[in-house]
Every structure is written in C-alpha cells, then in structure tokens.
PDB file of C-alpha atoms (C1' of nucleotides) in Angstrom:
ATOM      1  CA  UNK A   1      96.803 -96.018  42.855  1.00 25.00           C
ATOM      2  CA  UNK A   2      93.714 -94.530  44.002  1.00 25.00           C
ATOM      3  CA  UNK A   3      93.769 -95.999  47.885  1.00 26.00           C
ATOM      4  CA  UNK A   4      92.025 -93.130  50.335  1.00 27.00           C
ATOM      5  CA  UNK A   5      93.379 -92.800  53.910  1.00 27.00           C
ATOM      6  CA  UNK A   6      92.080 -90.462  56.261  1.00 28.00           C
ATOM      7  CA  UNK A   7      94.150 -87.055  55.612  1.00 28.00           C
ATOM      8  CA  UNK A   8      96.861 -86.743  58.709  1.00 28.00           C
ATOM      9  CA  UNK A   9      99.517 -84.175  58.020  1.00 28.00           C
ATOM     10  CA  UNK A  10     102.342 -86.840  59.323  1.00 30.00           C
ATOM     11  CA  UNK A  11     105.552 -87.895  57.480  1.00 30.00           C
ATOM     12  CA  UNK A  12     103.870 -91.337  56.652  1.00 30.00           C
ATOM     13  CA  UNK A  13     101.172 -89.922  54.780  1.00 27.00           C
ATOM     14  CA  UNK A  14     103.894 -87.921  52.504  1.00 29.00           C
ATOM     15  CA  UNK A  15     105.509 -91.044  52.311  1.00 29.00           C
ATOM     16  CA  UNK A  16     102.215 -92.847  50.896  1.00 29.00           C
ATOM     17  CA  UNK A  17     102.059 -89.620  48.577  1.00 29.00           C
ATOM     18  CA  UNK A  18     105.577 -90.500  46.985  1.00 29.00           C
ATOM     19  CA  UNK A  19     104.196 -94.001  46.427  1.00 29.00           C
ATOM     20  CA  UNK A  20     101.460 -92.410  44.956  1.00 27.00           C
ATOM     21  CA  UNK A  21     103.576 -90.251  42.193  1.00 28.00           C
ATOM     22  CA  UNK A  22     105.779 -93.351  41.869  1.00 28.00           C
ATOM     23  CA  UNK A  23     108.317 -92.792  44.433  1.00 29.00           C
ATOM     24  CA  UNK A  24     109.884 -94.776  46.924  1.00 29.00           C
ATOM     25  CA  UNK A  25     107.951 -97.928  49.264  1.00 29.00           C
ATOM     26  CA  UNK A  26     111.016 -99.725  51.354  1.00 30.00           C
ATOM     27  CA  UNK A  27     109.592-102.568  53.450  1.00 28.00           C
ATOM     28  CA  UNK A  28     106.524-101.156  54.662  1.00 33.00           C
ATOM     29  CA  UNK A  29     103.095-101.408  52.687  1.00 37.00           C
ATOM     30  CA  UNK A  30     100.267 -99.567  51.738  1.00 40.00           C
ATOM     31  CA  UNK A  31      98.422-101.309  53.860  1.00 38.00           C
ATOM     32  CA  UNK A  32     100.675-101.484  57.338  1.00 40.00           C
ATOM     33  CA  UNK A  33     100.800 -97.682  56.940  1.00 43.00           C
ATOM     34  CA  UNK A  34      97.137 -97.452  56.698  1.00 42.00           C
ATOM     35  CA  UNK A  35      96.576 -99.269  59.684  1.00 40.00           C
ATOM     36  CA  UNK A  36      98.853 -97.683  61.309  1.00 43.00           C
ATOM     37  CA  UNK A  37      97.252 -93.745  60.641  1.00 44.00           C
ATOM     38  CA  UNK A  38      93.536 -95.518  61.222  1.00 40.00           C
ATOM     39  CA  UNK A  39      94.343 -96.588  64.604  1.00 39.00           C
ATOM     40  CA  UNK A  40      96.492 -92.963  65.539  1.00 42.00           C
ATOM     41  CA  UNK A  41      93.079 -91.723  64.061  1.00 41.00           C
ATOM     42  CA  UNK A  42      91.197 -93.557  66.743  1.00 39.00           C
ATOM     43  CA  UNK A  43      92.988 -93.175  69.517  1.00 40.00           C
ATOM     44  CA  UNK A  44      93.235 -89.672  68.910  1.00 39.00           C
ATOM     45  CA  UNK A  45      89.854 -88.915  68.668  1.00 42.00           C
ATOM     46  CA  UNK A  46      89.803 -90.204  72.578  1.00 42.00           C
ATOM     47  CA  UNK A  47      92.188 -87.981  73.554  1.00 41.00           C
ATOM     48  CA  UNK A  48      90.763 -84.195  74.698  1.00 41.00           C
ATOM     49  CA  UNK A  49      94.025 -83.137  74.725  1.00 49.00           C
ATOM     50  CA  UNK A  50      97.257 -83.922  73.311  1.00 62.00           C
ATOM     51  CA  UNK A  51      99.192 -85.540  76.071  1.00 68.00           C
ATOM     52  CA  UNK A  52      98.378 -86.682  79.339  1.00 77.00           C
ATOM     53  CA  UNK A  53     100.247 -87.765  81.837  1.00 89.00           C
ATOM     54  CA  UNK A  54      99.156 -90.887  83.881  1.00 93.00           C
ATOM     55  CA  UNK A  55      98.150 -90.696  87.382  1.00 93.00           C
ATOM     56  CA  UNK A  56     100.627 -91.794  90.283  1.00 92.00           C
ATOM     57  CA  UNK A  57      97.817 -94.576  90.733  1.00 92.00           C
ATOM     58  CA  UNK A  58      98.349 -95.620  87.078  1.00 94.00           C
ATOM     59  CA  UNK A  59     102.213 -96.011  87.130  1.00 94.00           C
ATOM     60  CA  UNK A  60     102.257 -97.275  90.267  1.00 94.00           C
ATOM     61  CA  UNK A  61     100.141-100.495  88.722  1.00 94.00           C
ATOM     62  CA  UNK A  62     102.155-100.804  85.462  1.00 95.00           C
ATOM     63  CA  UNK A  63     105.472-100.530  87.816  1.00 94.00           C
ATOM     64  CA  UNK A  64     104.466-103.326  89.627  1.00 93.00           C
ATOM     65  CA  UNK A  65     103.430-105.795  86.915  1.00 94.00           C
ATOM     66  CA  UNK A  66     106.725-104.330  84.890  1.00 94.00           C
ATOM     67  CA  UNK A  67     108.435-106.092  87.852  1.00 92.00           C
ATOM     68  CA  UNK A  68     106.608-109.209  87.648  1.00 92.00           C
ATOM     69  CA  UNK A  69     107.348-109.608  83.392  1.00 91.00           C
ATOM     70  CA  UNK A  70     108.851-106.717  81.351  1.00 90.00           C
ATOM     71  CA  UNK A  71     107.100-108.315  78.559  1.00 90.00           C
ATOM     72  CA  UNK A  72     103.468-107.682  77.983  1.00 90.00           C
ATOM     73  CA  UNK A  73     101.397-110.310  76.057  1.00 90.00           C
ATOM     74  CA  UNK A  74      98.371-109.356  74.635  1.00 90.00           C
ATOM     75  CA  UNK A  75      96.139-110.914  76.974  1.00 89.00           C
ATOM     76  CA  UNK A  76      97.820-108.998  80.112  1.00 92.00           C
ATOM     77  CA  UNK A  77      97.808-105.976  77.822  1.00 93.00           C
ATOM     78  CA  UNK A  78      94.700-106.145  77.094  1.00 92.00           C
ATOM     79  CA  UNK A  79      93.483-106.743  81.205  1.00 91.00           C
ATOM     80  CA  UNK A  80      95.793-104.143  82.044  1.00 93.00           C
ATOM     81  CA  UNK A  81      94.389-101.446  79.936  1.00 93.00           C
ATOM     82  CA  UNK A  82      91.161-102.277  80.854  1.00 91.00           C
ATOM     83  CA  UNK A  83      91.879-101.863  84.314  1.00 92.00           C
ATOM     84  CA  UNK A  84      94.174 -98.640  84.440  1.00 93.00           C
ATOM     85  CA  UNK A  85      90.784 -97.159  82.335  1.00 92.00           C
ATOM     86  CA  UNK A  86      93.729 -96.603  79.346  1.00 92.00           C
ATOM     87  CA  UNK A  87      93.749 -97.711  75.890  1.00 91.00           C
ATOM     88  CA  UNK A  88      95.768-101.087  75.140  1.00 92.00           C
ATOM     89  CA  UNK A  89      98.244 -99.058  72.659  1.00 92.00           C
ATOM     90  CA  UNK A  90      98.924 -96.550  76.137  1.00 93.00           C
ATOM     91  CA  UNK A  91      99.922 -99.859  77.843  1.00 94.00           C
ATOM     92  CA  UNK A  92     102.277-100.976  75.454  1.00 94.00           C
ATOM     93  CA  UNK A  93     104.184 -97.733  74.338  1.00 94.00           C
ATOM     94  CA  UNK A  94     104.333 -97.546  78.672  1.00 95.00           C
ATOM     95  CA  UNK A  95     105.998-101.037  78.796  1.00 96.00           C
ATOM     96  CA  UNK A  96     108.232 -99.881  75.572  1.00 95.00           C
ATOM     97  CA  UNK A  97     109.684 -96.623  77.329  1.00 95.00           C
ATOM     98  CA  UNK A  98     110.251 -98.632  80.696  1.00 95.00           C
ATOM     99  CA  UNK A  99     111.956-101.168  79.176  1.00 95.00           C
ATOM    100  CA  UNK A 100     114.015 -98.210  77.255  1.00 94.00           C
ATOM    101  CA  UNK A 101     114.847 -96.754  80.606  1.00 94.00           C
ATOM    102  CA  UNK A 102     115.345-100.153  82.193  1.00 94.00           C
ATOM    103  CA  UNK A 103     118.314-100.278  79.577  1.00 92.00           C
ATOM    104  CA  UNK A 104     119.916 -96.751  79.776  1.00 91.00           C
ATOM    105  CA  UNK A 105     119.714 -97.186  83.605  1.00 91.00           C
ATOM    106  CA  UNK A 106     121.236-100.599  82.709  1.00 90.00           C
ATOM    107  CA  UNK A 107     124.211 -99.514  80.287  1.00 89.00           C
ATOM    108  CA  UNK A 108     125.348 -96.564  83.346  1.00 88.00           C
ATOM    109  CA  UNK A 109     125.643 -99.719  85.914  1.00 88.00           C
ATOM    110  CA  UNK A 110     127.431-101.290  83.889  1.00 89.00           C
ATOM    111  CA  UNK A 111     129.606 -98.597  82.981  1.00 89.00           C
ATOM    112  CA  UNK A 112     130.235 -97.671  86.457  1.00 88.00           C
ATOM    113  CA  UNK A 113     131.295-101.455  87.280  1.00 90.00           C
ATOM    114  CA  UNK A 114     133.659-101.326  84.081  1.00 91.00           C
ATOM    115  CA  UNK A 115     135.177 -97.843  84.757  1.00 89.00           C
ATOM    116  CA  UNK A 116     136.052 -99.013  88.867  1.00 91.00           C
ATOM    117  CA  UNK A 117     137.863-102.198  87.444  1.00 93.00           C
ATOM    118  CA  UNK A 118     139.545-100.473  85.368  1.00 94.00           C
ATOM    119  CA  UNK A 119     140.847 -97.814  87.803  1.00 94.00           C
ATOM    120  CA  UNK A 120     141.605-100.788  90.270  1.00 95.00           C
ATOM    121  CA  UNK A 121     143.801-102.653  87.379  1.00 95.00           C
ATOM    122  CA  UNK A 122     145.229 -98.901  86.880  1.00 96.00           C
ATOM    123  CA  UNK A 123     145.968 -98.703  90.152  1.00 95.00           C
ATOM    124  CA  UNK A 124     147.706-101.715  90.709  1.00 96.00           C
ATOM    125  CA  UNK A 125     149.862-101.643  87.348  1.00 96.00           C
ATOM    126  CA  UNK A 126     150.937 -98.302  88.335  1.00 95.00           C
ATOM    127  CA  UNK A 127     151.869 -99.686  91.830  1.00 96.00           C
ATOM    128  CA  UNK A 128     153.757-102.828  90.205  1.00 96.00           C
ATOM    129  CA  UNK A 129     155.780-100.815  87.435  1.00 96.00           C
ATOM    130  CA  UNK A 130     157.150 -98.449  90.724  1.00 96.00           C
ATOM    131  CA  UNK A 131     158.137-101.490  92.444  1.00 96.00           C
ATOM    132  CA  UNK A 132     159.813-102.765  89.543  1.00 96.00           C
ATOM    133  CA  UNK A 133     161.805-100.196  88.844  1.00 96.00           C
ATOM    134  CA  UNK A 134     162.748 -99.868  92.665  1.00 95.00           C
ATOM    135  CA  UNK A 135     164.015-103.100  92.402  1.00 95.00           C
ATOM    136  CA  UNK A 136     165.705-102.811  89.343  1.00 96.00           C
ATOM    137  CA  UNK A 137     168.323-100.365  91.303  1.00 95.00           C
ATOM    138  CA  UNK A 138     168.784-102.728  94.370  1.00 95.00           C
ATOM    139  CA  UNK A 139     169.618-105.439  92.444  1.00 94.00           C
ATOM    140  CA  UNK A 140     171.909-102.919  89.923  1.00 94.00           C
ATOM    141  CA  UNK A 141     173.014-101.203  93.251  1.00 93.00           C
ATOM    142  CA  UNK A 142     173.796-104.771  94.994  1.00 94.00           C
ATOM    143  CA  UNK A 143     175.560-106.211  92.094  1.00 92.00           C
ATOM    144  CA  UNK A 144     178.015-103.161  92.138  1.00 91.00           C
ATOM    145  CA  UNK A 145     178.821-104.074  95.655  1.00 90.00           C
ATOM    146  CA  UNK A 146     179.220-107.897  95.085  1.00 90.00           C
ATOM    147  CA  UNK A 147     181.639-107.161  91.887  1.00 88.00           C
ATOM    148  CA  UNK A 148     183.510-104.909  94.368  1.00 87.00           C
ATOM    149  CA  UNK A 149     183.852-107.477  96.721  1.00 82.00           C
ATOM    150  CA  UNK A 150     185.116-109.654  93.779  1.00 77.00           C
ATOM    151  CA  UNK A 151     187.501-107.422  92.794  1.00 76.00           C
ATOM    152  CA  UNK A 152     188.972-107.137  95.698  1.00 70.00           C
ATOM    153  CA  UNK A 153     189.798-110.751  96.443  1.00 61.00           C
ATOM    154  CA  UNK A 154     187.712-113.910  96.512  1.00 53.00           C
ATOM    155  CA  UNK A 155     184.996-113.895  98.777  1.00 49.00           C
ATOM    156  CA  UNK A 156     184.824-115.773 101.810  1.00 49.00           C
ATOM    157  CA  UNK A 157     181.839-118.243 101.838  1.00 49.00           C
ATOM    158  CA  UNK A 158     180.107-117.186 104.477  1.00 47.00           C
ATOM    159  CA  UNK A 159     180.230-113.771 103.086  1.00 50.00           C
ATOM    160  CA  UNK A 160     178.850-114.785  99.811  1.00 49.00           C
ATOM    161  CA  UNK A 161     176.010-116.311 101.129  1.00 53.00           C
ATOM    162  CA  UNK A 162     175.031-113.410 103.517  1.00 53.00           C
ATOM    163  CA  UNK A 163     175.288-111.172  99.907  1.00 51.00           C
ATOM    164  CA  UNK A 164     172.585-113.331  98.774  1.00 54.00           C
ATOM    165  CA  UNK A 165     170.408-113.096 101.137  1.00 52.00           C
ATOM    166  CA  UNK A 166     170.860-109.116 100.666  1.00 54.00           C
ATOM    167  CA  UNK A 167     169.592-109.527  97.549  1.00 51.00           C
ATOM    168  CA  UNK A 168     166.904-111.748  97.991  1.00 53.00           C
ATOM    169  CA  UNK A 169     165.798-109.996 100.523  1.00 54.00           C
ATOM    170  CA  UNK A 170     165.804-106.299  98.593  1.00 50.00           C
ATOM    171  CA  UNK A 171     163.187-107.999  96.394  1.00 47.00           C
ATOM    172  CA  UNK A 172     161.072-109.576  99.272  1.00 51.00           C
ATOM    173  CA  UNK A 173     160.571-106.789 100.944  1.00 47.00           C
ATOM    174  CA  UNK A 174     158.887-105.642  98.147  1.00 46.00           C
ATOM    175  CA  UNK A 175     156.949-109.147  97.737  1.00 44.00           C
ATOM    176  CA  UNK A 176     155.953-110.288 101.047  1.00 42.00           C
ATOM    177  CA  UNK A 177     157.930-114.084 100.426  1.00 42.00           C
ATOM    178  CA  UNK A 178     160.130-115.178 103.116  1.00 39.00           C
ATOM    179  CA  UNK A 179     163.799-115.467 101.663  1.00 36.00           C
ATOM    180  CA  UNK A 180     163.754-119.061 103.921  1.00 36.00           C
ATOM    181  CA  UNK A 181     161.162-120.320 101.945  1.00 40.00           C
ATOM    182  CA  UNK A 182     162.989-119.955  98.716  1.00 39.00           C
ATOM    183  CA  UNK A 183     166.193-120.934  99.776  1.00 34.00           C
ATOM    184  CA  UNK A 184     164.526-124.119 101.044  1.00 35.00           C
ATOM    185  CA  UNK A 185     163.417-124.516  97.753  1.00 36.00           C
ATOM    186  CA  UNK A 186     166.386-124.697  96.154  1.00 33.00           C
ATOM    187  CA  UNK A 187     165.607-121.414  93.750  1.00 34.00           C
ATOM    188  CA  UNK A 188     165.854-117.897  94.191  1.00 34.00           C
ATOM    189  CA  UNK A 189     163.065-117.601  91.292  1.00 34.00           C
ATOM    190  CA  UNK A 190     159.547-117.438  91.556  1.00 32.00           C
ATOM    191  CA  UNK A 191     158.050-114.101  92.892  1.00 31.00           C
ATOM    192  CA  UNK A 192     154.487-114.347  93.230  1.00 30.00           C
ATOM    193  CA  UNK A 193     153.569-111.364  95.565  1.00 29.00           C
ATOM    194  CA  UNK A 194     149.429-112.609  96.353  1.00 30.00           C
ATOM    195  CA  UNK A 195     146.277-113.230  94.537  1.00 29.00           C
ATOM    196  CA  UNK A 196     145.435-110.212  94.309  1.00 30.00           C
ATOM    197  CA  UNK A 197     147.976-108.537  92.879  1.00 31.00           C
ATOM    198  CA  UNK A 198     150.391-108.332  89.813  1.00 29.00           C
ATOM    199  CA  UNK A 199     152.484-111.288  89.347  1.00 31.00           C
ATOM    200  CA  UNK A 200     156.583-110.526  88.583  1.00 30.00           C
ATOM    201  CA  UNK A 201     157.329-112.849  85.875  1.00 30.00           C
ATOM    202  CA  UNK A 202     160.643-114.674  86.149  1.00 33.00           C
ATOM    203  CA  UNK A 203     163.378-114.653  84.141  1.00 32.00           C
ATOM    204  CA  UNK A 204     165.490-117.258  86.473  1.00 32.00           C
ATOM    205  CA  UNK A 205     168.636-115.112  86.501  1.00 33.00           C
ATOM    206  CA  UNK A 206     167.724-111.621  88.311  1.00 31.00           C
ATOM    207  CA  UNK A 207     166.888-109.580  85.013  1.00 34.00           C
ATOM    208  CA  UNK A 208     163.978-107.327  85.143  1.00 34.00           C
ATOM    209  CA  UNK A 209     161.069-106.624  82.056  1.00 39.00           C
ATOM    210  CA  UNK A 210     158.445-104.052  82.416  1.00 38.00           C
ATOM    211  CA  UNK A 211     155.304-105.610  83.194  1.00 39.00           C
ATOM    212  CA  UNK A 212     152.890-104.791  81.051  1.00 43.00           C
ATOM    213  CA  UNK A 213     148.946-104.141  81.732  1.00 43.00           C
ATOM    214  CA  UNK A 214     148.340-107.670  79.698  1.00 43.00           C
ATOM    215  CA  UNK A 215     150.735-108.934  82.578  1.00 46.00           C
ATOM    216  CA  UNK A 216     148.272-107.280  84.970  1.00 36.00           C
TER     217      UNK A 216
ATOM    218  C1'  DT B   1     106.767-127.579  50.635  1.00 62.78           C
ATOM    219  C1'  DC B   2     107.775-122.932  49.324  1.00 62.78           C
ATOM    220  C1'  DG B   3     106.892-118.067  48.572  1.00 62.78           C
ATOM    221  C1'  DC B   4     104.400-114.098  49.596  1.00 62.78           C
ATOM    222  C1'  DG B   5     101.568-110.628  51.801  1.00 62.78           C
ATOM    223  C1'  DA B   6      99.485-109.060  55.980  1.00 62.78           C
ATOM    224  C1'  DG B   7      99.504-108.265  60.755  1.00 62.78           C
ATOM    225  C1'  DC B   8     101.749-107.775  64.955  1.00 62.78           C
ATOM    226  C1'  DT B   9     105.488-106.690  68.125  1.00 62.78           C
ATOM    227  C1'  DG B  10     109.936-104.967  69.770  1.00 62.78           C
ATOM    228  C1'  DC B  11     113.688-101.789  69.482  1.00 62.78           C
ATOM    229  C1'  DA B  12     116.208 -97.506  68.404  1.00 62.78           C
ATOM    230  C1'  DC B  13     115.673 -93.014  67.600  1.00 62.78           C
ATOM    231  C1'  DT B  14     113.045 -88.830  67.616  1.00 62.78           C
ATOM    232  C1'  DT B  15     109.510 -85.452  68.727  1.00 62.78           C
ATOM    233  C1'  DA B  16     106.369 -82.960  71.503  1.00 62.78           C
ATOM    234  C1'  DC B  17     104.819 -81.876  75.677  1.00 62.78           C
ATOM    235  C1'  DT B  18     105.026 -81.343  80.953  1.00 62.78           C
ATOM    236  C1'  DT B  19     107.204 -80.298  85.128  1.00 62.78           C
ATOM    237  C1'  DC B  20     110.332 -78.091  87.950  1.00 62.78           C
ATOM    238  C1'  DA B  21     114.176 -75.367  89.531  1.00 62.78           C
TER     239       DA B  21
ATOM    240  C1'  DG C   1     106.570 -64.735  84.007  1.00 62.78           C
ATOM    241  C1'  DA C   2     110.502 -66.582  81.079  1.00 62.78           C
ATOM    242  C1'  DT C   3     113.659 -70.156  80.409  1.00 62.78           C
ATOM    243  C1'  DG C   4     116.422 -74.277  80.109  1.00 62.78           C
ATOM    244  C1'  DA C   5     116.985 -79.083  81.663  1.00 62.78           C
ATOM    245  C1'  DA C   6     115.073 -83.386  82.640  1.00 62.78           C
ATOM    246  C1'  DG C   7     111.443 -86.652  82.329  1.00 62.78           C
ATOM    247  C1'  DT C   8     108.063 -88.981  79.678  1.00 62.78           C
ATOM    248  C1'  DA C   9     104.145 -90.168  76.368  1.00 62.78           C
ATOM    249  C1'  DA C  10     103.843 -90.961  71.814  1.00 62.78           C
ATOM    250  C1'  DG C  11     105.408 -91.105  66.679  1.00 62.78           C
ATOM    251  C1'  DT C  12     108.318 -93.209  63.155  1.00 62.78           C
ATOM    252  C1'  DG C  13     111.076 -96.547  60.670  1.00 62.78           C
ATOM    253  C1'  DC C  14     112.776-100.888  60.442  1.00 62.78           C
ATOM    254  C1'  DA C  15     113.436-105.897  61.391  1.00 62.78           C
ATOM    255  C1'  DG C  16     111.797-110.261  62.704  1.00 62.78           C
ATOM    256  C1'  DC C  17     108.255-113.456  63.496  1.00 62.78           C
ATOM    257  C1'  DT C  18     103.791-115.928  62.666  1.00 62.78           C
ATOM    258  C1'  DC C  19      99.911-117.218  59.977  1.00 62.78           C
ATOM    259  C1'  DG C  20      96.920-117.942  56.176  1.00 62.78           C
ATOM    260  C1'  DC C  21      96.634-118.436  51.318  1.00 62.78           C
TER     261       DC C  21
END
DNA sequence: TCGCGAGCTGCACTTACTTCA
DNA sequence: GATGAAGTAAGTGCAGCTCGC
C-alpha cells in the first residue's frame, strides 16, 4: 500500500496496519484516518502537557453561549476558540461533552417525572381496589339482610325503599355522589367518584369487577 | 442524473487524567 | 500520603450529510 502516516502508537494506526497486511477497512478510509492522526498530531504538539483543564473564565464563556445554541457552527466555533485563546477542536469536543451531560441530566428528569406518576397511579389503584372490595361486602352484607326481610314476609313499601337507599348509600359514602342525585335520575348506576381519581365501571345491576391498573 | 470518494460533524461509548473527600 | 469516587477533556468508531468530480 505504501501510504506513510506519522507513527502514533493509537488503535487507529494498528487498524491502518491490518489494512496494510490485507485485513479489515469497515467504513472509514485511509485517508479520514490520516487526517484524523495529522490533526491529533498537531494539536498535540500545542499541548505542554497532557490535559488541561479550562479556566473558570473559559467555561464560564462556553456556558453562556451553550445557553444561547447548543449547536456550534463553524463560524461561532471558530470566533469562540479564538477568543477563549483555545484551539477550535477544544471548542467542539467542549460543546460535545455538554451536550452529553445536557442529556444524562436530561434522561434523570425525566425519570424522576415518570417514576412520581407512576407511584401516584400506584397509589390510587391501590386505594380504589380497597374500596372495592369494601364495598363488595356491604352490598354482599346488605343483600343478606334484604333476602331476610324477604323471607320473612313481603316487604312493606316504604321499607323497601329505605333498604335502597342503605345500599346506595354504602357505596356513596365511598364515592362522594349524593344518593338524591341518582335517584332523581332514575338509575342507581353510574359511579364516577371525581376527575381525579379511578372511575368504578358499571355493570347496571350491583356486581363488582376488580379494576384493573388499565382501568386506572 | 447517478454513483462514489472525501471531508466534516454529531453521537455513543470509552479512556485518561484531575480533583476532592 | 494513599485511595476511591466523581467530574471532565479527549480519543475512537460509526452514521449521516454535503459537495465536487
């Protein structure tokens, strides 16, 4: 092949060496990788020692035109560098680690949001199953007494109706719904408890399903 | 107009170094 | 002073885009 590159012990030089002996070459050419090792060449020979760390003065700068454009085009690269007394390539592999950290800083907000919605959906399934289930046994526990009643003779009107309103009651209690209001509708169905909360879906004749966190 | 190589940039991942408790 | 954790500058590999031929 015969193609000279300045000698840097780095992985991309081995990898020009396999090309060399007839090895591997994915996407990458000859010539990007050359490039590449002339301008680490460069910019190394600038640099006394092998990292620095850039002054409070320096971030302060690049902070505060990250704010104005996480993006850097070449031309405010370029006028950037010059003015932070850094090299152009300094500039950008700044703006790539900020935006890196903008991200990871990013992905744990976003986490944190997700993880409190989800204990405040856990929270209130947990708090609608326990009121389902408590009135599960009023209205088992109620129905008991009204067969009783039944068994014993027929119900006076009046008597019947005042059951009812047991009933009804035993589940708005748990609901918040004044039994009025649904008697004036003509139903005993329909059991939304508030906005916020988990709706108990109807099944028009008193029985009871779990609700279910897709419910939620 | 299409295909190709070169150059450039961004991102994800990693490494090497610094700072601090 | 030694050490481990956290922060950060820089390296690496890859993908996508543009531009000139």
């Amino acid at each position: 092949m015969g193609f000279c590159i300045c000698p840097l012990e780095t992985p991309a030089r081995s990898k020009i060496i396999n090309v060399e002996h007839g090895g591997y070459l994915q996407e990458e050419t000859i010539f990007q990788l050359a490039g590449r090792l002339v301008r680490r060449r460069n910019y190394e020979e600038q640099l006394p020692e092998k990292k620095r760390r850039l002054t409070l003065e320096q971030v302060n700068l690049l902070e505060k035109s990250f704010q104005e454009e996480n993006k850097l085009e070449p031309e405010r690269k370029t006028q950037l560098a010059k003015k932070l007394g850094l090299q152009p390539r300094q500039v950008a592999v700044w703006f790539q680690n900020r935006r890196a950290r903008w991200k990871t800083k990013q992905l744990e907000r976003d986490y944190d949001l997700l993880k409190a919605s989800y204990d405040s959906l856990l929270s209130n399934y947990d708090t609608a199953v326990k009121q389902n289930e408590k009135l599960k046994s009023e209205v088992v526990s109620l129905t008991e007494k009204l067969e009783a009643k039944d068994v014993t003779g027929a119900l006076p009107q009046q008597n019947s109706d005042s059951l009812q309103v047991d009933i009804a009651n035993a589940c708005d209690v748990q609901m918040g719904v004044k039994v009025e209001d649904r008697l004036s509708s003509g139903s005993t169905r329909s059991a939304v408890v508030d906005e916020d909360s988990p709706q108990l879906l109807d099944s028009g004749d008193f029985s009871f399903r779990m609700i279910t966190m897709e419910d939620v």
